[in-house]
CSV table of C-alpha atoms in Angstrom, one decimal:
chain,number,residue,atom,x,y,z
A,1,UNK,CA,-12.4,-26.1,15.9
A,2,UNK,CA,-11.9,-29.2,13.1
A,3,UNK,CA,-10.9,-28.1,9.8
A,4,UNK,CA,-14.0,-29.3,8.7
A,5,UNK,CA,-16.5,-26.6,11.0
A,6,UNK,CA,-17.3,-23.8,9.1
A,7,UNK,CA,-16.7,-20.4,11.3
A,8,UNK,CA,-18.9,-18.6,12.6
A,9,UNK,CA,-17.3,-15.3,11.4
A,10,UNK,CA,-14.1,-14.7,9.1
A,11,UNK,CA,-12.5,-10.9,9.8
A,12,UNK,CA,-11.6,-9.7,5.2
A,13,UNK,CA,-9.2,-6.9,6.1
A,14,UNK,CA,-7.9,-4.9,3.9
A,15,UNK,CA,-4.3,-3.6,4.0
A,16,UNK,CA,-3.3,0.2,1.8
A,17,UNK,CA,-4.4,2.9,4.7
A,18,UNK,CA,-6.2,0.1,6.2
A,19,UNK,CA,-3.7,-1.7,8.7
A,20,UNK,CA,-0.9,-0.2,6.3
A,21,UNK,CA,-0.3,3.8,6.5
A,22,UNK,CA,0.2,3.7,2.0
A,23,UNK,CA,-0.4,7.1,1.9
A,24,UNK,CA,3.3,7.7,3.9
A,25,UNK,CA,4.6,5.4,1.9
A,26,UNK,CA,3.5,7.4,-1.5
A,27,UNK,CA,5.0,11.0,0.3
A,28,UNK,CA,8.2,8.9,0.9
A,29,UNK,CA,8.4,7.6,-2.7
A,30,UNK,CA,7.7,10.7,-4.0
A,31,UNK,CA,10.2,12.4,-1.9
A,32,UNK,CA,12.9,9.8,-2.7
A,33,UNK,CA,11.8,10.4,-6.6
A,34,UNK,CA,12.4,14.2,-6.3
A,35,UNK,CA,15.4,14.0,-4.6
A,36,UNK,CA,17.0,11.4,-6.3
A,37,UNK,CA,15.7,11.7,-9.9
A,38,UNK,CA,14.2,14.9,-9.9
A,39,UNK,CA,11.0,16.5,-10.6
A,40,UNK,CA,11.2,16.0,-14.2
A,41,UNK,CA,11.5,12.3,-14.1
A,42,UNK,CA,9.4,12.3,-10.7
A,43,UNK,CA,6.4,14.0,-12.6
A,44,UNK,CA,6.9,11.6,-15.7
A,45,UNK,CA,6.9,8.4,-14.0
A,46,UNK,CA,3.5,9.4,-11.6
A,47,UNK,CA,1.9,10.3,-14.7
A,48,UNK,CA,2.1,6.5,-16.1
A,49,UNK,CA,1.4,5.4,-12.9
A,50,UNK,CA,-1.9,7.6,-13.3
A,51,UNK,CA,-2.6,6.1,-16.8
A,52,UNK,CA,-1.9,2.2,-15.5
A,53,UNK,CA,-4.3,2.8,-12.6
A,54,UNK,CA,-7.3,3.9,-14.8
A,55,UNK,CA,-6.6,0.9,-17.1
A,56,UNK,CA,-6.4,-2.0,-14.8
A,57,UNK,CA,-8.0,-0.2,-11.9
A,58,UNK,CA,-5.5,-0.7,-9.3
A,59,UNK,CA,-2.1,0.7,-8.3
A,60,UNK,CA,0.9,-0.6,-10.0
A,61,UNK,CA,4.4,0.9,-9.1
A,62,UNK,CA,6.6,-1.8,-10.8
A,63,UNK,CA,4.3,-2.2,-13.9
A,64,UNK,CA,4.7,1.6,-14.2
A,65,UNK,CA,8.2,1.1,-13.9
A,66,UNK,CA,8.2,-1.3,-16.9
A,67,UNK,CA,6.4,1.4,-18.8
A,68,UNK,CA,9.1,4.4,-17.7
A,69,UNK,CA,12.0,1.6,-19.3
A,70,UNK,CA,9.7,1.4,-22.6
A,71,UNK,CA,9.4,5.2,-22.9
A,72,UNK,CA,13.2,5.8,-22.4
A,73,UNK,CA,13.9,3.6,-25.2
A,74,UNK,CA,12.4,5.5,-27.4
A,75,UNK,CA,13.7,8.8,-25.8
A,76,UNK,CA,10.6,9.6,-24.2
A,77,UNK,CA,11.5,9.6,-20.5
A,78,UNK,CA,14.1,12.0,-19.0
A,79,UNK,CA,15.9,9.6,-16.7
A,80,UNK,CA,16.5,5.8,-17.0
A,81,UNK,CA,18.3,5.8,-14.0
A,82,UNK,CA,14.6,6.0,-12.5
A,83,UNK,CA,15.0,2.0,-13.1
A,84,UNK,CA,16.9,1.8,-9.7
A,85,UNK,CA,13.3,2.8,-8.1
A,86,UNK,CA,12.7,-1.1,-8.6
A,87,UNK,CA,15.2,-1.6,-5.8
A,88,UNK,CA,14.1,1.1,-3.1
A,89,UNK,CA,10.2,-0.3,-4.0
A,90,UNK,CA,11.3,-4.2,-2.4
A,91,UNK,CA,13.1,-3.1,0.2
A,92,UNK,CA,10.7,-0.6,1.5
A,93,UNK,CA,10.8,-0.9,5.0
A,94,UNK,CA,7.1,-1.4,5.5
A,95,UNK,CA,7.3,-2.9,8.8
A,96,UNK,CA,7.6,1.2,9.8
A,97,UNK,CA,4.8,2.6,8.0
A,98,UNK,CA,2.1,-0.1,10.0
A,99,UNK,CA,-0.6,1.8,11.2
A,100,UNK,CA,-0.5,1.6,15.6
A,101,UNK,CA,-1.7,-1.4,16.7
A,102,UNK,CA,-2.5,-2.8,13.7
A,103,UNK,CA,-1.1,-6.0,14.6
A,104,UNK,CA,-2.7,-6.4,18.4
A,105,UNK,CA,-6.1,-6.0,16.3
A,106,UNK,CA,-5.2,-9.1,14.0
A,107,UNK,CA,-4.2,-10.8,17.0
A,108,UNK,CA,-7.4,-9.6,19.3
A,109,UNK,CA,-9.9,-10.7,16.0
A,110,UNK,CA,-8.3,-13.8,15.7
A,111,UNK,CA,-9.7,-15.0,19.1
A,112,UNK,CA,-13.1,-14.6,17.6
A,113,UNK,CA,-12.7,-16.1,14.2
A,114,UNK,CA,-10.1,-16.4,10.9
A,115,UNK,CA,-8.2,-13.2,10.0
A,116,UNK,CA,-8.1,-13.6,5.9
A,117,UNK,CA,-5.8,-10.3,4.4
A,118,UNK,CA,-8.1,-9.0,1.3
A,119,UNK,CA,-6.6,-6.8,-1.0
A,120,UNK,CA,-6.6,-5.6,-4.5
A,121,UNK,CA,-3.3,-4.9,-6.1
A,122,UNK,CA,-0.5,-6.6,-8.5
A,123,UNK,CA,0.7,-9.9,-8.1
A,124,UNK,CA,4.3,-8.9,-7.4
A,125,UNK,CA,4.7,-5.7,-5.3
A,126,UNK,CA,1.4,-6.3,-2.7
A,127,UNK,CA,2.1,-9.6,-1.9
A,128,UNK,CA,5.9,-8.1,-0.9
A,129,UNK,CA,4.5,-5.4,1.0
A,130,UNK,CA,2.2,-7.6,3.1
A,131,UNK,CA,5.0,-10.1,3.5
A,132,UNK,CA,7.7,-7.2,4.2
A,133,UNK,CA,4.9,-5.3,6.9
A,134,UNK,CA,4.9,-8.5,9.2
A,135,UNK,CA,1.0,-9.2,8.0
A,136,UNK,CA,1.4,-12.2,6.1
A,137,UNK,CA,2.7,-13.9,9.2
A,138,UNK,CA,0.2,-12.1,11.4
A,139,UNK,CA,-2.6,-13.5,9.3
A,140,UNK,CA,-1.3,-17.1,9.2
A,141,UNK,CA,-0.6,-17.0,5.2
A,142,UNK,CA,-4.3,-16.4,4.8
A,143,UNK,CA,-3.8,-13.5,2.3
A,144,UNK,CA,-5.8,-12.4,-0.7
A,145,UNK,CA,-4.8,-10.1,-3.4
A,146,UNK,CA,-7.1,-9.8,-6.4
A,147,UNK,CA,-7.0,-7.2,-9.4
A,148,UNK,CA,-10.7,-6.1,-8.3
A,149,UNK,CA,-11.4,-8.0,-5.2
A,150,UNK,CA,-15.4,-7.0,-4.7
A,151,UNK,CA,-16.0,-9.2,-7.9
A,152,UNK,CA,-14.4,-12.1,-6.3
A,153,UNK,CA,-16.4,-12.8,-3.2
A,154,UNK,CA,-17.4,-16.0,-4.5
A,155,UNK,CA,-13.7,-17.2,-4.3
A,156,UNK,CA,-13.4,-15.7,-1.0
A,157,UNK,CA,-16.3,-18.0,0.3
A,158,UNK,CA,-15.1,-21.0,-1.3
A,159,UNK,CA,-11.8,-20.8,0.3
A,160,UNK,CA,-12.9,-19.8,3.7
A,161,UNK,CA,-16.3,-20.0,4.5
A,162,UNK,CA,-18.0,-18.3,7.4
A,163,UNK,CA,-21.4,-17.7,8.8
A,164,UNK,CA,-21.0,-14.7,8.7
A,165,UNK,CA,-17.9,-11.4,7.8
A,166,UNK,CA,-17.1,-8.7,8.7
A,167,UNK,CA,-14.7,-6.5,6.2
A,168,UNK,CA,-12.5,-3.5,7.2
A,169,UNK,CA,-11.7,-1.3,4.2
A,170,UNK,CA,-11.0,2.4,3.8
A,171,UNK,CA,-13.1,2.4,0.8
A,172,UNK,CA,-17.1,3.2,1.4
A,173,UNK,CA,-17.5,2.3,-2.1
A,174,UNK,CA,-16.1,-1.1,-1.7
A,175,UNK,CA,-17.4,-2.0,1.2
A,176,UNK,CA,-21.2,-1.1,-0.1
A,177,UNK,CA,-20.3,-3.2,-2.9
A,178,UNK,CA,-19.5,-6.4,-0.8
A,179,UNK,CA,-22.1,-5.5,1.5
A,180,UNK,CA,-24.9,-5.2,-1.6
A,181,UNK,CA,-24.1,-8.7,-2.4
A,182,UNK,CA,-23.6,-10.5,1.0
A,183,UNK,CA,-26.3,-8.4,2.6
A,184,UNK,CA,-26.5,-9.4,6.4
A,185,UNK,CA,-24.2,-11.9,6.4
A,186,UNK,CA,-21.4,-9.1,6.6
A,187,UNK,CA,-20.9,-6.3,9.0
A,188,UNK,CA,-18.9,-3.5,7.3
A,189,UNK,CA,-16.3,-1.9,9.7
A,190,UNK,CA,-15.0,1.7,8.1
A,191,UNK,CA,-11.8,3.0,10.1
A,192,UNK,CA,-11.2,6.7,9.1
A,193,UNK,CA,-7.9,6.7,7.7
A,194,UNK,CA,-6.2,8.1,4.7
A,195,UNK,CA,-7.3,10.7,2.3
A,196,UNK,CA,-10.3,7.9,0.5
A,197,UNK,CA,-11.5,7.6,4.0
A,198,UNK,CA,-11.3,11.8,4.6
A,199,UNK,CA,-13.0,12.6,1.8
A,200,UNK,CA,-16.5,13.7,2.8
A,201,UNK,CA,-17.7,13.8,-1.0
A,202,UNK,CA,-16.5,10.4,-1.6
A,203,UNK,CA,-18.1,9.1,1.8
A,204,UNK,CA,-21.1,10.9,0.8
A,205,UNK,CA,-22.0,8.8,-2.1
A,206,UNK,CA,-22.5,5.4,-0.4
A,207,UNK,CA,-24.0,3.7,2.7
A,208,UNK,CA,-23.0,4.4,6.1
A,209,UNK,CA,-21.3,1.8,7.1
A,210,UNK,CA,-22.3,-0.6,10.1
A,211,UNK,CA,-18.8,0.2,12.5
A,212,UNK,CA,-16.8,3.1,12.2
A,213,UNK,CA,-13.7,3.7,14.2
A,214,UNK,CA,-11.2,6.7,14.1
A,215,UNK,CA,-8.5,4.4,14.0
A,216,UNK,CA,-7.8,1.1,13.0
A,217,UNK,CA,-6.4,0.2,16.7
A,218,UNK,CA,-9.9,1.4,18.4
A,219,UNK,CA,-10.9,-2.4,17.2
A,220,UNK,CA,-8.3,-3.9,19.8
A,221,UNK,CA,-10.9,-2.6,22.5
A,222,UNK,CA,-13.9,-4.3,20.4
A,223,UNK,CA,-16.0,-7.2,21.2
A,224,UNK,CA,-17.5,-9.4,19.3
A,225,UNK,CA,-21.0,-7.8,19.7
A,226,UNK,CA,-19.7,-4.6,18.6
A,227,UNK,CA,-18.1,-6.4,15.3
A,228,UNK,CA,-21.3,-8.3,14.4
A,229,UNK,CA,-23.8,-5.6,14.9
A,230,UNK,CA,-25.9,-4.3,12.7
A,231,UNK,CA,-26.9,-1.6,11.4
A,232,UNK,CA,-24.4,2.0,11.7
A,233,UNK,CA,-23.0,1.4,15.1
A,234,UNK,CA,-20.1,3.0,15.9
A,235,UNK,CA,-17.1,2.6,18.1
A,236,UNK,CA,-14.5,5.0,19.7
A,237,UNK,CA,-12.1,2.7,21.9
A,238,UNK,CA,-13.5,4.0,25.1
């Protein structure tokens, strides 16, 4: 295909508890924040992460870090030494914590159009983890990251237009709000992973999506049919 045909499809996949287990990640850092800092300092620092992520709407582990520092200087925080966290954050190994198969099912969508890596987050520590996790390559640089990236689906066309998408999220709510603007010119593929994805209230209070798998490596078994039908199907990797 010439760099100037427009695809017929373009794959938006999403990565935290998507193609990324994030909520292992979390139990780890916690974990390492207990053990290491203790539950004092543990219990401070995950309640400024709290209060970033209802300001800016995303999670932000190093800007909540900045705001730990800015307490202990004033004698707030119990434990600057908390400020070493920075280090164990970038050298996560994230490679580990990819969800099985995750990377056959960018390579398997890739034979039917562009993989493009959509994702909302910071503009330091996501675009490490996807690089760290092996995805960046996986996607051929085509990575996204967007503080809130269902209000940015005009960039996402300009920059690769399709015919049609298909978006694999973790999030009902997100993928109902992408969905309410590109209507049927996106199938919205829900893998059931991660406590967002388990929660049946949550679920509850938005569309069905058009796919759902179990797992996010039941799509290495689907065809392109399966990924660009419409409405609710479902698909189990049998």
């Amino acid at each position: 295909m010439s760099q100037n045909t427009t695809p017929d499809v373009v794959f938006l996949l999403d990565v935290d508890n998507t193609l990324l287990d994030n909520d292992r990640i979390i139990l780890d850092l916690r974990r390492h924040l207990e053990s290491t800092f203790g539950v004092a300092s543990s219990g401070r620092y995950w309640a400024i992460f709290e209060e970033l992520r209802e300001e800016l709407g995303y999670a932000d582990y190093l800007g909540a870090l900045q705001s730990y520092r800015a307490n202990a200087e004033h004698g707030v925080s119990a434990d600057e030494r908390l400020l070493l966290m920075a280090s164990y954050l970038i050298d996560y190994p994230f490679a580990e914590r990819l969800y099985p198969r995750a990377l056959e099912v960018i390579a398997h969508l890739d034979r039917f159009g562009p993989t493009v890596i959509l994702s909302d987050g910071d503009v330091v520590f996501q675009p490490r983890k996807v690089q760290r996790s092996g995805l960046w390559d996986a996607v051929g640089g085509r990575v996204l990251i967007y503080v809130h990236k269902e209000q940015m689906l005009e960039a996402v066309q300009r920059q690769h237009p399709a015919r049609h998408y298909v978006m694999v999220d973790d999030k009902v709510r997100l993928l109902a709000a992408v969905k309410a603007v590109l209507g049927n010119r996106l199938t919205t593929v829900f893998p059931r992973q991660g406590h967002y994805a388990l929660d049946p209230v949550n679920a509850s209070l938005y569309p069905t999506p058009d796919v759902t798998v179990e797992h996010i490596g039941d799509l290495v078994d689907a065809d392109a049919a399966t990924l660009l039908r419409l409405p609710n199907a479902s698909h189990t990797g049998q």
